[in-house]
Amino acid sequence: MVILDKNKHVDVLIIAEGTYPYIRGGVSSWIHDLVSNLPELNFGVAFLGSRREDYGEIKYKLPENLVYLTTAYLFQDVEKPKAKEIEGNKEAFESIRKLIYWFKHKGTGDIPADVLNADFYEKEITYEDFLYSKRSWEIITEFYAEYAMGSPFIDYFWTIRNMHYPLWVVARLVKKIGDRFDIVHSLSTGYA
């Protein structure tokens, strides 16, 4: 959700993971000081949090040069699309299979370029495709058989479904903020 938009170009977009401007101290203070002490630059903040109810109101008086603030919640309850039979995009799910392989084998091979584009998660494999498609089911069962046979399938299944939802949250955030900034400064505070 966009909280502030002064319709100005953003020189530096800061990714604030569970910190500024909703939490006081630590990383939040550092971000506030950085923005406040560089008035010649326009800043934006993309706040990534767990759930809306885990944060209160904004804790800082926002500096004049903070020209954009948006929020995204990675684990917010969402209304899931209605279940239906979907085949799934064969080529797109093959890219996902290669990406999973890349992670499982510590960076062996190449990451498919299409999975790095936010449009991929809106057009090629939607959240609905991930939840309900035949191809998604095939990948889940394939990787369960290969990597997780020692754990109950039901636990594996729900873990996979829940841990991947943030991909679509972040893809929507990337689409929302677009290309109106020069630099992205990602402060690693936990989600990275």
PDB file of N, CA and C in Angstrom, residues 17-117:
ATOM      1  N   GLU A  17      13.425  -3.811   5.849  1.00  0.00           N
ATOM      2  CA  GLU A  17      12.837  -5.093   6.228  1.00  0.00           C
ATOM      3  C   GLU A  17      12.419  -5.076   7.697  1.00  0.00           C
ATOM      4  N   GLY A  18      11.143  -4.779   7.937  1.00  0.00           N
ATOM      5  CA  GLY A  18      10.607  -4.809   9.290  1.00  0.00           C
ATOM      6  C   GLY A  18      11.122  -3.711  10.200  1.00  0.00           C
ATOM      7  N   THR A  19      11.561  -2.598   9.616  1.00  0.00           N
ATOM      8  CA  THR A  19      12.179  -1.548  10.428  1.00  0.00           C
ATOM      9  C   THR A  19      11.498  -0.196  10.191  1.00  0.00           C
ATOM     10  N   TYR A  20      12.190   0.697   9.551  1.00  0.00           N
ATOM     11  CA  TYR A  20      11.761   2.077   9.338  1.00  0.00           C
ATOM     12  C   TYR A  20      10.535   2.154   8.443  1.00  0.00           C
ATOM     13  N   PRO A  21       9.579   2.997   8.742  1.00  0.00           N
ATOM     14  CA  PRO A  21       9.490   3.937   9.858  1.00  0.00           C
ATOM     15  C   PRO A  21       8.595   3.446  11.009  1.00  0.00           C
ATOM     16  N   TYR A  22       8.347   2.144  11.089  1.00  0.00           N
ATOM     17  CA  TYR A  22       7.385   1.612  12.061  1.00  0.00           C
ATOM     18  C   TYR A  22       8.004   1.117  13.361  1.00  0.00           C
ATOM     19  N   ILE A  23       9.328   0.994  13.412  1.00  0.00           N
ATOM     20  CA  ILE A  23      10.036   0.527  14.598  1.00  0.00           C
ATOM     21  C   ILE A  23      11.085   1.578  14.947  1.00  0.00           C
ATOM     22  N   ARG A  24      11.222   1.912  16.231  1.00  0.00           N
ATOM     23  CA  ARG A  24      12.225   2.890  16.665  1.00  0.00           C
ATOM     24  C   ARG A  24      13.545   2.203  16.990  1.00  0.00           C
ATOM     25  N   GLY A  25      14.641   2.945  16.769  1.00  0.00           N
ATOM     26  CA  GLY A  25      15.962   2.484  17.175  1.00  0.00           C
ATOM     27  C   GLY A  25      16.647   1.619  16.140  1.00  0.00           C
ATOM     28  N   GLY A  26      17.911   1.297  16.420  1.00  0.00           N
ATOM     29  CA  GLY A  26      18.679   0.386  15.584  1.00  0.00           C
ATOM     30  C   GLY A  26      18.735   0.795  14.122  1.00  0.00           C
ATOM     31  N   VAL A  27      18.390  -0.146  13.256  1.00  0.00           N
ATOM     32  CA  VAL A  27      18.429   0.084  11.811  1.00  0.00           C
ATOM     33  C   VAL A  27      17.513   1.246  11.422  1.00  0.00           C
ATOM     34  N   SER A  28      16.361   1.348  12.073  1.00  0.00           N
ATOM     35  CA  SER A  28      15.431   2.444  11.754  1.00  0.00           C
ATOM     36  C   SER A  28      16.070   3.801  11.999  1.00  0.00           C
ATOM     37  N   SER A  29      16.770   3.945  13.125  1.00  0.00           N
ATOM     38  CA  SER A  29      17.451   5.213  13.420  1.00  0.00           C
ATOM     39  C   SER A  29      18.513   5.509  12.367  1.00  0.00           C
ATOM     40  N   TRP A  30      19.236   4.484  11.966  1.00  0.00           N
ATOM     41  CA  TRP A  30      20.263   4.650  10.949  1.00  0.00           C
ATOM     42  C   TRP A  30      19.642   5.140   9.641  1.00  0.00           C
ATOM     43  N   ILE A  31      18.528   4.522   9.221  1.00  0.00           N
ATOM     44  CA  ILE A  31      17.844   4.947   7.990  1.00  0.00           C
ATOM     45  C   ILE A  31      17.371   6.387   8.120  1.00  0.00           C
ATOM     46  N   HIS A  32      16.746   6.706   9.250  1.00  0.00           N
ATOM     47  CA  HIS A  32      16.230   8.066   9.451  1.00  0.00           C
ATOM     48  C   HIS A  32      17.371   9.086   9.391  1.00  0.00           C
ATOM     49  N   ASP A  33      18.494   8.780  10.042  1.00  0.00           N
ATOM     50  CA  ASP A  33      19.645   9.687  10.019  1.00  0.00           C
ATOM     51  C   ASP A  33      20.216   9.820   8.606  1.00  0.00           C
ATOM     52  N   LEU A  34      20.304   8.722   7.887  1.00  0.00           N
ATOM     53  CA  LEU A  34      20.816   8.757   6.515  1.00  0.00           C
ATOM     54  C   LEU A  34      19.969   9.685   5.650  1.00  0.00           C
ATOM     55  N   VAL A  35      18.663   9.481   5.682  1.00  0.00           N
ATOM     56  CA  VAL A  35      17.754  10.294   4.863  1.00  0.00           C
ATOM     57  C   VAL A  35      17.803  11.756   5.303  1.00  0.00           C
ATOM     58  N   SER A  36      17.735  11.991   6.606  1.00  0.00           N
ATOM     59  CA  SER A  36      17.712  13.363   7.135  1.00  0.00           C
ATOM     60  C   SER A  36      18.991  14.133   6.831  1.00  0.00           C
ATOM     61  N   ASN A  37      20.122  13.434   6.798  1.00  0.00           N
ATOM     62  CA  ASN A  37      21.409  14.112   6.624  1.00  0.00           C
ATOM     63  C   ASN A  37      21.886  14.195   5.174  1.00  0.00           C
ATOM     64  N   LEU A  38      21.054  13.750   4.252  1.00  0.00           N
ATOM     65  CA  LEU A  38      21.361  13.901   2.825  1.00  0.00           C
ATOM     66  C   LEU A  38      20.185  14.595   2.126  1.00  0.00           C
ATOM     67  N   PRO A  39      19.917  15.858   2.513  1.00  0.00           N
ATOM     68  CA  PRO A  39      18.737  16.545   1.985  1.00  0.00           C
ATOM     69  C   PRO A  39      18.797  16.809   0.480  1.00  0.00           C
ATOM     70  N   GLU A  40      19.978  16.711  -0.110  1.00  0.00           N
ATOM     71  CA  GLU A  40      20.100  16.940  -1.555  1.00  0.00           C
ATOM     72  C   GLU A  40      19.600  15.750  -2.373  1.00  0.00           C
ATOM     73  N   LEU A  41      19.330  14.632  -1.715  1.00  0.00           N
ATOM     74  CA  LEU A  41      18.823  13.437  -2.396  1.00  0.00           C
ATOM     75  C   LEU A  41      17.368  13.179  -2.022  1.00  0.00           C
ATOM     76  N   ASN A  42      16.609  12.679  -2.981  1.00  0.00           N
ATOM     77  CA  ASN A  42      15.243  12.224  -2.699  1.00  0.00           C
ATOM     78  C   ASN A  42      15.284  10.728  -2.404  1.00  0.00           C
ATOM     79  N   PHE A  43      14.642  10.349  -1.305  1.00  0.00           N
ATOM     80  CA  PHE A  43      14.619   8.949  -0.888  1.00  0.00           C
ATOM     81  C   PHE A  43      13.212   8.384  -0.983  1.00  0.00           C
ATOM     82  N   GLY A  44      13.181   7.102  -1.188  1.00  0.00           N
ATOM     83  CA  GLY A  44      11.953   6.337  -1.072  1.00  0.00           C
ATOM     84  C   GLY A  44      12.219   5.172  -0.140  1.00  0.00           C
ATOM     85  N   VAL A  45      11.170   4.674   0.483  1.00  0.00           N
ATOM     86  CA  VAL A  45      11.290   3.498   1.341  1.00  0.00           C
ATOM     87  C   VAL A  45      10.223   2.499   0.928  1.00  0.00           C
ATOM     88  N   ALA A  46      10.668   1.274   0.694  1.00  0.00           N
ATOM     89  CA  ALA A  46       9.750   0.154   0.484  1.00  0.00           C
ATOM     90  C   ALA A  46       9.860  -0.701   1.743  1.00  0.00           C
ATOM     91  N   PHE A  47       8.839  -0.622   2.582  1.00  0.00           N
ATOM     92  CA  PHE A  47       8.822  -1.348   3.851  1.00  0.00           C
ATOM     93  C   PHE A  47       8.272  -2.748   3.629  1.00  0.00           C
ATOM     94  N   LEU A  48       9.051  -3.765   4.014  1.00  0.00           N
ATOM     95  CA  LEU A  48       8.600  -5.155   3.974  1.00  0.00           C
ATOM     96  C   LEU A  48       8.407  -5.623   5.406  1.00  0.00           C
ATOM     97  N   GLY A  49       7.182  -6.001   5.728  1.00  0.00           N
ATOM     98  CA  GLY A  49       6.905  -6.483   7.074  1.00  0.00           C
ATOM     99  C   GLY A  49       6.254  -7.845   7.059  1.00  0.00           C
ATOM    100  N   SER A  50       6.030  -8.367   8.234  1.00  0.00           N
ATOM    101  CA  SER A  50       5.403  -9.686   8.345  1.00  0.00           C
ATOM    102  C   SER A  50       3.904  -9.587   8.085  1.00  0.00           C
ATOM    103  N   ARG A  51       3.187  -8.944   9.032  1.00  0.00           N
ATOM    104  CA  ARG A  51       1.734  -8.752   8.895  1.00  0.00           C
ATOM    105  C   ARG A  51       1.409  -7.336   9.361  1.00  0.00           C
ATOM    106  N   ARG A  52       0.422  -6.731   8.786  1.00  0.00           N
ATOM    107  CA  ARG A  52       0.042  -5.360   9.120  1.00  0.00           C
ATOM    108  C   ARG A  52      -0.144  -5.189  10.628  1.00  0.00           C
ATOM    109  N   GLU A  53      -0.795  -6.156  11.270  1.00  0.00           N
ATOM    110  CA  GLU A  53      -1.111  -6.025  12.698  1.00  0.00           C
ATOM    111  C   GLU A  53       0.122  -6.138  13.595  1.00  0.00           C
ATOM    112  N   ASP A  54       1.272  -6.492  13.053  1.00  0.00           N
ATOM    113  CA  ASP A  54       2.497  -6.576  13.846  1.00  0.00           C
ATOM    114  C   ASP A  54       3.179  -5.219  14.018  1.00  0.00           C
ATOM    115  N   TYR A  55       2.664  -4.193  13.374  1.00  0.00           N
ATOM    116  CA  TYR A  55       3.281  -2.868  13.416  1.00  0.00           C
ATOM    117  C   TYR A  55       2.228  -1.835  13.786  1.00  0.00           C
ATOM    118  N   GLY A  56       2.660  -0.813  14.494  1.00  0.00           N
ATOM    119  CA  GLY A  56       1.744   0.259  14.851  1.00  0.00           C
ATOM    120  C   GLY A  56       1.808   1.380  13.827  1.00  0.00           C
ATOM    121  N   GLU A  57       1.713   2.580  14.347  1.00  0.00           N
ATOM    122  CA  GLU A  57       1.774   3.772  13.506  1.00  0.00           C
ATOM    123  C   GLU A  57       3.228   4.108  13.179  1.00  0.00           C
ATOM    124  N   ILE A  58       3.406   5.018  12.241  1.00  0.00           N
ATOM    125  CA  ILE A  58       4.740   5.518  11.896  1.00  0.00           C
ATOM    126  C   ILE A  58       5.334   6.180  13.130  1.00  0.00           C
ATOM    127  N   LYS A  59       6.573   5.834  13.458  1.00  0.00           N
ATOM    128  CA  LYS A  59       7.230   6.298  14.689  1.00  0.00           C
ATOM    129  C   LYS A  59       8.138   7.510  14.481  1.00  0.00           C
ATOM    130  N   TYR A  60       8.299   7.970  13.269  1.00  0.00           N
ATOM    131  CA  TYR A  60       9.206   9.074  12.971  1.00  0.00           C
ATOM    132  C   TYR A  60       8.464  10.189  12.250  1.00  0.00           C
ATOM    133  N   LYS A  61       8.955  11.423  12.450  1.00  0.00           N
ATOM    134  CA  LYS A  61       8.510  12.525  11.602  1.00  0.00           C
ATOM    135  C   LYS A  61       9.302  12.362  10.300  1.00  0.00           C
ATOM    136  N   LEU A  62       8.588  12.131   9.230  1.00  0.00           N
ATOM    137  CA  LEU A  62       9.254  11.828   7.965  1.00  0.00           C
ATOM    138  C   LEU A  62       9.947  13.069   7.401  1.00  0.00           C
ATOM    139  N   PRO A  63      11.217  12.948   7.010  1.00  0.00           N
ATOM    140  CA  PRO A  63      11.946  14.080   6.443  1.00  0.00           C
ATOM    141  C   PRO A  63      11.317  14.539   5.120  1.00  0.00           C
ATOM    142  N   GLU A  64      11.513  15.798   4.779  1.00  0.00           N
ATOM    143  CA  GLU A  64      10.957  16.358   3.540  1.00  0.00           C
ATOM    144  C   GLU A  64      11.458  15.631   2.297  1.00  0.00           C
ATOM    145  N   ASN A  65      12.684  15.147   2.348  1.00  0.00           N
ATOM    146  CA  ASN A  65      13.251  14.485   1.171  1.00  0.00           C
ATOM    147  C   ASN A  65      12.880  12.997   1.088  1.00  0.00           C
ATOM    148  N   LEU A  66      12.037  12.526   1.990  1.00  0.00           N
ATOM    149  CA  LEU A  66      11.448  11.194   1.829  1.00  0.00           C
ATOM    150  C   LEU A  66      10.202  11.408   0.979  1.00  0.00           C
ATOM    151  N   VAL A  67      10.294  11.056  -0.287  1.00  0.00           N
ATOM    152  CA  VAL A  67       9.242  11.411  -1.242  1.00  0.00           C
ATOM    153  C   VAL A  67       8.349  10.236  -1.616  1.00  0.00           C
ATOM    154  N   TYR A  68       8.701   9.041  -1.123  1.00  0.00           N
ATOM    155  CA  TYR A  68       7.906   7.864  -1.467  1.00  0.00           C
ATOM    156  C   TYR A  68       8.010   6.846  -0.338  1.00  0.00           C
ATOM    157  N   LEU A  69       6.870   6.309   0.071  1.00  0.00           N
ATOM    158  CA  LEU A  69       6.829   5.263   1.093  1.00  0.00           C
ATOM    159  C   LEU A  69       5.718   4.291   0.735  1.00  0.00           C
ATOM    160  N   THR A  70       6.090   3.029   0.621  1.00  0.00           N
ATOM    161  CA  THR A  70       5.104   1.992   0.345  1.00  0.00           C
ATOM    162  C   THR A  70       5.349   0.825   1.288  1.00  0.00           C
ATOM    163  N   THR A  71       4.303   0.048   1.530  1.00  0.00           N
ATOM    164  CA  THR A  71       4.423  -1.105   2.422  1.00  0.00           C
ATOM    165  C   THR A  71       3.953  -2.369   1.715  1.00  0.00           C
ATOM    166  N   ALA A  72       4.546  -3.477   2.115  1.00  0.00           N
ATOM    167  CA  ALA A  72       4.106  -4.793   1.649  1.00  0.00           C
ATOM    168  C   ALA A  72       4.286  -5.757   2.815  1.00  0.00           C
ATOM    169  N   TYR A  73       3.297  -6.607   3.019  1.00  0.00           N
ATOM    170  CA  TYR A  73       3.330  -7.548   4.134  1.00  0.00           C
ATOM    171  C   TYR A  73       3.419  -8.967   3.592  1.00  0.00           C
ATOM    172  N   LEU A  74       4.501  -9.647   3.946  1.00  0.00           N
ATOM    173  CA  LEU A  74       4.816 -10.943   3.364  1.00  0.00           C
ATOM    174  C   LEU A  74       3.918 -12.080   3.835  1.00  0.00           C
ATOM    175  N   PHE A  75       3.358 -11.953   5.027  1.00  0.00           N
ATOM    176  CA  PHE A  75       2.574 -13.059   5.572  1.00  0.00           C
ATOM    177  C   PHE A  75       1.165 -12.630   5.964  1.00  0.00           C
ATOM    178  N   GLN A  76       0.709 -11.565   5.348  1.00  0.00           N
ATOM    179  CA  GLN A  76      -0.651 -11.092   5.592  1.00  0.00           C
ATOM    180  C   GLN A  76      -1.635 -12.122   5.057  1.00  0.00           C
ATOM    181  N   ASP A  77      -2.683 -12.372   5.823  1.00  0.00           N
ATOM    182  CA  ASP A  77      -3.723 -13.270   5.319  1.00  0.00           C
ATOM    183  C   ASP A  77      -4.326 -12.664   4.064  1.00  0.00           C
ATOM    184  N   VAL A  78      -4.430 -13.467   3.042  1.00  0.00           N
ATOM    185  CA  VAL A  78      -5.003 -13.004   1.786  1.00  0.00           C
ATOM    186  C   VAL A  78      -6.119 -13.949   1.383  1.00  0.00           C
ATOM    187  N   GLU A  79      -7.022 -13.401   0.643  1.00  0.00           N
ATOM    188  CA  GLU A  79      -8.085 -14.237   0.102  1.00  0.00           C
ATOM    189  C   GLU A  79      -7.505 -15.006  -1.077  1.00  0.00           C
ATOM    190  N   LYS A  80      -7.517 -16.299  -0.951  1.00  0.00           N
ATOM    191  CA  LYS A  80      -6.964 -17.132  -2.021  1.00  0.00           C
ATOM    192  C   LYS A  80      -7.967 -17.235  -3.160  1.00  0.00           C
ATOM    193  N   PRO A  81      -7.467 -17.314  -4.387  1.00  0.00           N
ATOM    194  CA  PRO A  81      -8.379 -17.508  -5.516  1.00  0.00           C
ATOM    195  C   PRO A  81      -9.128 -18.830  -5.346  1.00  0.00           C
ATOM    196  N   LYS A  82     -10.312 -18.871  -5.899  1.00  0.00           N
ATOM    197  CA  LYS A  82     -11.130 -20.081  -5.813  1.00  0.00           C
ATOM    198  C   LYS A  82     -10.431 -21.235  -6.534  1.00  0.00           C
ATOM    199  N   ALA A  83     -10.444 -22.403  -5.892  1.00  0.00           N
ATOM    200  CA  ALA A  83      -9.778 -23.578  -6.463  1.00  0.00           C
ATOM    201  C   ALA A  83     -10.439 -23.988  -7.774  1.00  0.00           C
ATOM    202  N   LYS A  84      -9.590 -24.313  -8.740  1.00  0.00           N
ATOM    203  CA  LYS A  84     -10.080 -24.825 -10.014  1.00  0.00           C
ATOM    204  C   LYS A  84      -8.959 -25.598 -10.682  1.00  0.00           C
ATOM    205  N   GLU A  85      -9.323 -26.433 -11.621  1.00  0.00           N
ATOM    206  CA  GLU A  85      -8.335 -27.212 -12.349  1.00  0.00           C
ATOM    207  C   GLU A  85      -7.604 -26.326 -13.341  1.00  0.00           C
ATOM    208  N   ILE A  86      -6.277 -26.338 -13.251  1.00  0.00           N
ATOM    209  CA  ILE A  86      -5.426 -25.555 -14.147  1.00  0.00           C
ATOM    210  C   ILE A  86      -4.291 -26.472 -14.596  1.00  0.00           C
ATOM    211  N   GLU A  87      -3.949 -26.416 -15.842  1.00  0.00           N
ATOM    212  CA  GLU A  87      -2.838 -27.232 -16.348  1.00  0.00           C
ATOM    213  C   GLU A  87      -1.502 -26.647 -15.901  1.00  0.00           C
ATOM    214  N   GLY A  88      -1.313 -25.336 -16.126  1.00  0.00           N
ATOM    215  CA  GLY A  88      -0.046 -24.689 -15.811  1.00  0.00           C
ATOM    216  C   GLY A  88       0.833 -24.588 -17.044  1.00  0.00           C
ATOM    217  N   ASN A  89       1.615 -23.541 -17.095  1.00  0.00           N
ATOM    218  CA  ASN A  89       2.507 -23.249 -18.214  1.00  0.00           C
ATOM    219  C   ASN A  89       3.747 -24.151 -18.129  1.00  0.00           C
ATOM    220  N   LYS A  90       3.878 -25.073 -19.062  1.00  0.00           N
ATOM    221  CA  LYS A  90       4.956 -26.070 -19.038  1.00  0.00           C
ATOM    222  C   LYS A  90       6.341 -25.420 -18.997  1.00  0.00           C
ATOM    223  N   GLU A  91       6.584 -24.452 -19.869  1.00  0.00           N
ATOM    224  CA  GLU A  91       7.900 -23.809 -19.940  1.00  0.00           C
ATOM    225  C   GLU A  91       8.198 -23.026 -18.664  1.00  0.00           C
ATOM    226  N   ALA A  92       7.189 -22.332 -18.138  1.00  0.00           N
ATOM    227  CA  ALA A  92       7.392 -21.545 -16.923  1.00  0.00           C
ATOM    228  C   ALA A  92       7.703 -22.445 -15.730  1.00  0.00           C
ATOM    229  N   PHE A  93       6.979 -23.542 -15.611  1.00  0.00           N
ATOM    230  CA  PHE A  93       7.256 -24.456 -14.505  1.00  0.00           C
ATOM    231  C   PHE A  93       8.601 -25.162 -14.680  1.00  0.00           C
ATOM    232  N   GLU A  94       9.050 -25.319 -15.903  1.00  0.00           N
ATOM    233  CA  GLU A  94      10.391 -25.871 -16.121  1.00  0.00           C
ATOM    234  C   GLU A  94      11.442 -24.876 -15.614  1.00  0.00           C
ATOM    235  N   SER A  95      11.184 -23.587 -15.799  1.00  0.00           N
ATOM    236  CA  SER A  95      12.087 -22.570 -15.252  1.00  0.00           C
ATOM    237  C   SER A  95      12.109 -22.637 -13.726  1.00  0.00           C
ATOM    238  N   ILE A  96      10.951 -22.842 -13.117  1.00  0.00           N
ATOM    239  CA  ILE A  96      10.878 -22.975 -11.659  1.00  0.00           C
ATOM    240  C   ILE A  96      11.649 -24.219 -11.209  1.00  0.00           C
ATOM    241  N   ARG A  97      11.496 -25.300 -11.922  1.00  0.00           N
ATOM    242  CA  ARG A  97      12.227 -26.535 -11.599  1.00  0.00           C
ATOM    243  C   ARG A  97      13.741 -26.261 -11.625  1.00  0.00           C
ATOM    244  N   LYS A  98      14.209 -25.533 -12.639  1.00  0.00           N
ATOM    245  CA  LYS A  98      15.634 -25.215 -12.746  1.00  0.00           C
ATOM    246  C   LYS A  98      16.081 -24.296 -11.609  1.00  0.00           C
ATOM    247  N   LEU A  99      15.225 -23.355 -11.230  1.00  0.00           N
ATOM    248  CA  LEU A  99      15.549 -22.458 -10.122  1.00  0.00           C
ATOM    249  C   LEU A  99      15.671 -23.244  -8.816  1.00  0.00           C
ATOM    250  N   ILE A 100      14.737 -24.137  -8.564  1.00  0.00           N
ATOM    251  CA  ILE A 100      14.799 -24.962  -7.350  1.00  0.00           C
ATOM    252  C   ILE A 100      16.071 -25.811  -7.369  1.00  0.00           C
ATOM    253  N   TYR A 101      16.376 -26.375  -8.510  1.00  0.00           N
ATOM    254  CA  TYR A 101      17.602 -27.164  -8.656  1.00  0.00           C
ATOM    255  C   TYR A 101      18.821 -26.301  -8.330  1.00  0.00           C
ATOM    256  N   TRP A 102      18.818 -25.080  -8.829  1.00  0.00           N
ATOM    257  CA  TRP A 102      19.935 -24.162  -8.580  1.00  0.00           C
ATOM    258  C   TRP A 102      20.122 -23.946  -7.079  1.00  0.00           C
ATOM    259  N   PHE A 103      19.023 -23.699  -6.351  1.00  0.00           N
ATOM    260  CA  PHE A 103      19.112 -23.516  -4.903  1.00  0.00           C
ATOM    261  C   PHE A 103      19.558 -24.799  -4.206  1.00  0.00           C
ATOM    262  N   LYS A 104      18.987 -25.910  -4.588  1.00  0.00           N
ATOM    263  CA  LYS A 104      19.296 -27.191  -3.939  1.00  0.00           C
ATOM    264  C   LYS A 104      20.742 -27.621  -4.167  1.00  0.00           C
ATOM    265  N   HIS A 105      21.326 -27.185  -5.258  1.00  0.00           N
ATOM    266  CA  HIS A 105      22.693 -27.600  -5.584  1.00  0.00           C
ATOM    267  C   HIS A 105      23.680 -26.441  -5.471  1.00  0.00           C
ATOM    268  N   LYS A 106      23.384 -25.516  -4.572  1.00  0.00           N
ATOM    269  CA  LYS A 106      24.296 -24.433  -4.189  1.00  0.00           C
ATOM    270  C   LYS A 106      24.856 -23.635  -5.361  1.00  0.00           C
ATOM    271  N   GLY A 107      23.962 -23.243  -6.250  1.00  0.00           N
ATOM    272  CA  GLY A 107      24.361 -22.360  -7.335  1.00  0.00           C
ATOM    273  C   GLY A 107      24.969 -23.036  -8.538  1.00  0.00           C
ATOM    274  N   THR A 108      24.762 -24.327  -8.672  1.00  0.00           N
ATOM    275  CA  THR A 108      25.266 -25.041  -9.843  1.00  0.00           C
ATOM    276  C   THR A 108      24.360 -24.748 -11.038  1.00  0.00           C
ATOM    277  N   GLY A 109      24.945 -24.380 -12.157  1.00  0.00           N
ATOM    278  CA  GLY A 109      24.155 -24.061 -13.343  1.00  0.00           C
ATOM    279  C   GLY A 109      23.734 -22.601 -13.339  1.00  0.00           C
ATOM    280  N   ASP A 110      22.831 -22.276 -14.241  1.00  0.00           N
ATOM    281  CA  ASP A 110      22.375 -20.895 -14.389  1.00  0.00           C
ATOM    282  C   ASP A 110      20.956 -20.738 -13.872  1.00  0.00           C
ATOM    283  N   ILE A 111      20.667 -19.569 -13.313  1.00  0.00           N
ATOM    284  CA  ILE A 111      19.292 -19.232 -12.944  1.00  0.00           C
ATOM    285  C   ILE A 111      18.577 -18.843 -14.230  1.00  0.00           C
ATOM    286  N   PRO A 112      17.413 -19.422 -14.514  1.00  0.00           N
ATOM    287  CA  PRO A 112      16.670 -19.018 -15.713  1.00  0.00           C
ATOM    288  C   PRO A 112      16.330 -17.525 -15.645  1.00  0.00           C
ATOM    289  N   ALA A 113      16.625 -16.805 -16.699  1.00  0.00           N
ATOM    290  CA  ALA A 113      16.436 -15.351 -16.714  1.00  0.00           C
ATOM    291  C   ALA A 113      14.986 -14.949 -16.477  1.00  0.00           C
ATOM    292  N   ASP A 114      14.028 -15.734 -16.966  1.00  0.00           N
ATOM    293  CA  ASP A 114      12.629 -15.322 -16.848  1.00  0.00           C
ATOM    294  C   ASP A 114      12.149 -15.231 -15.404  1.00  0.00           C
ATOM    295  N   VAL A 115      12.690 -16.032 -14.487  1.00  0.00           N
ATOM    296  CA  VAL A 115      12.226 -15.998 -13.095  1.00  0.00           C
ATOM    297  C   VAL A 115      12.699 -14.756 -12.356  1.00  0.00           C
ATOM    298  N   LEU A 116      13.626 -14.004 -12.950  1.00  0.00           N
ATOM    299  CA  LEU A 116      14.131 -12.785 -12.331  1.00  0.00           C
ATOM    300  C   LEU A 116      13.287 -11.564 -12.671  1.00  0.00           C
ATOM    301  N   ASN A 117      12.302 -11.731 -13.515  1.00  0.00           N
ATOM    302  CA  ASN A 117      11.432 -10.638 -13.949  1.00  0.00           C
ATOM    303  C   ASN A 117      10.107 -10.715 -13.188  1.00  0.00           C
TER     304      ASN A 117
END
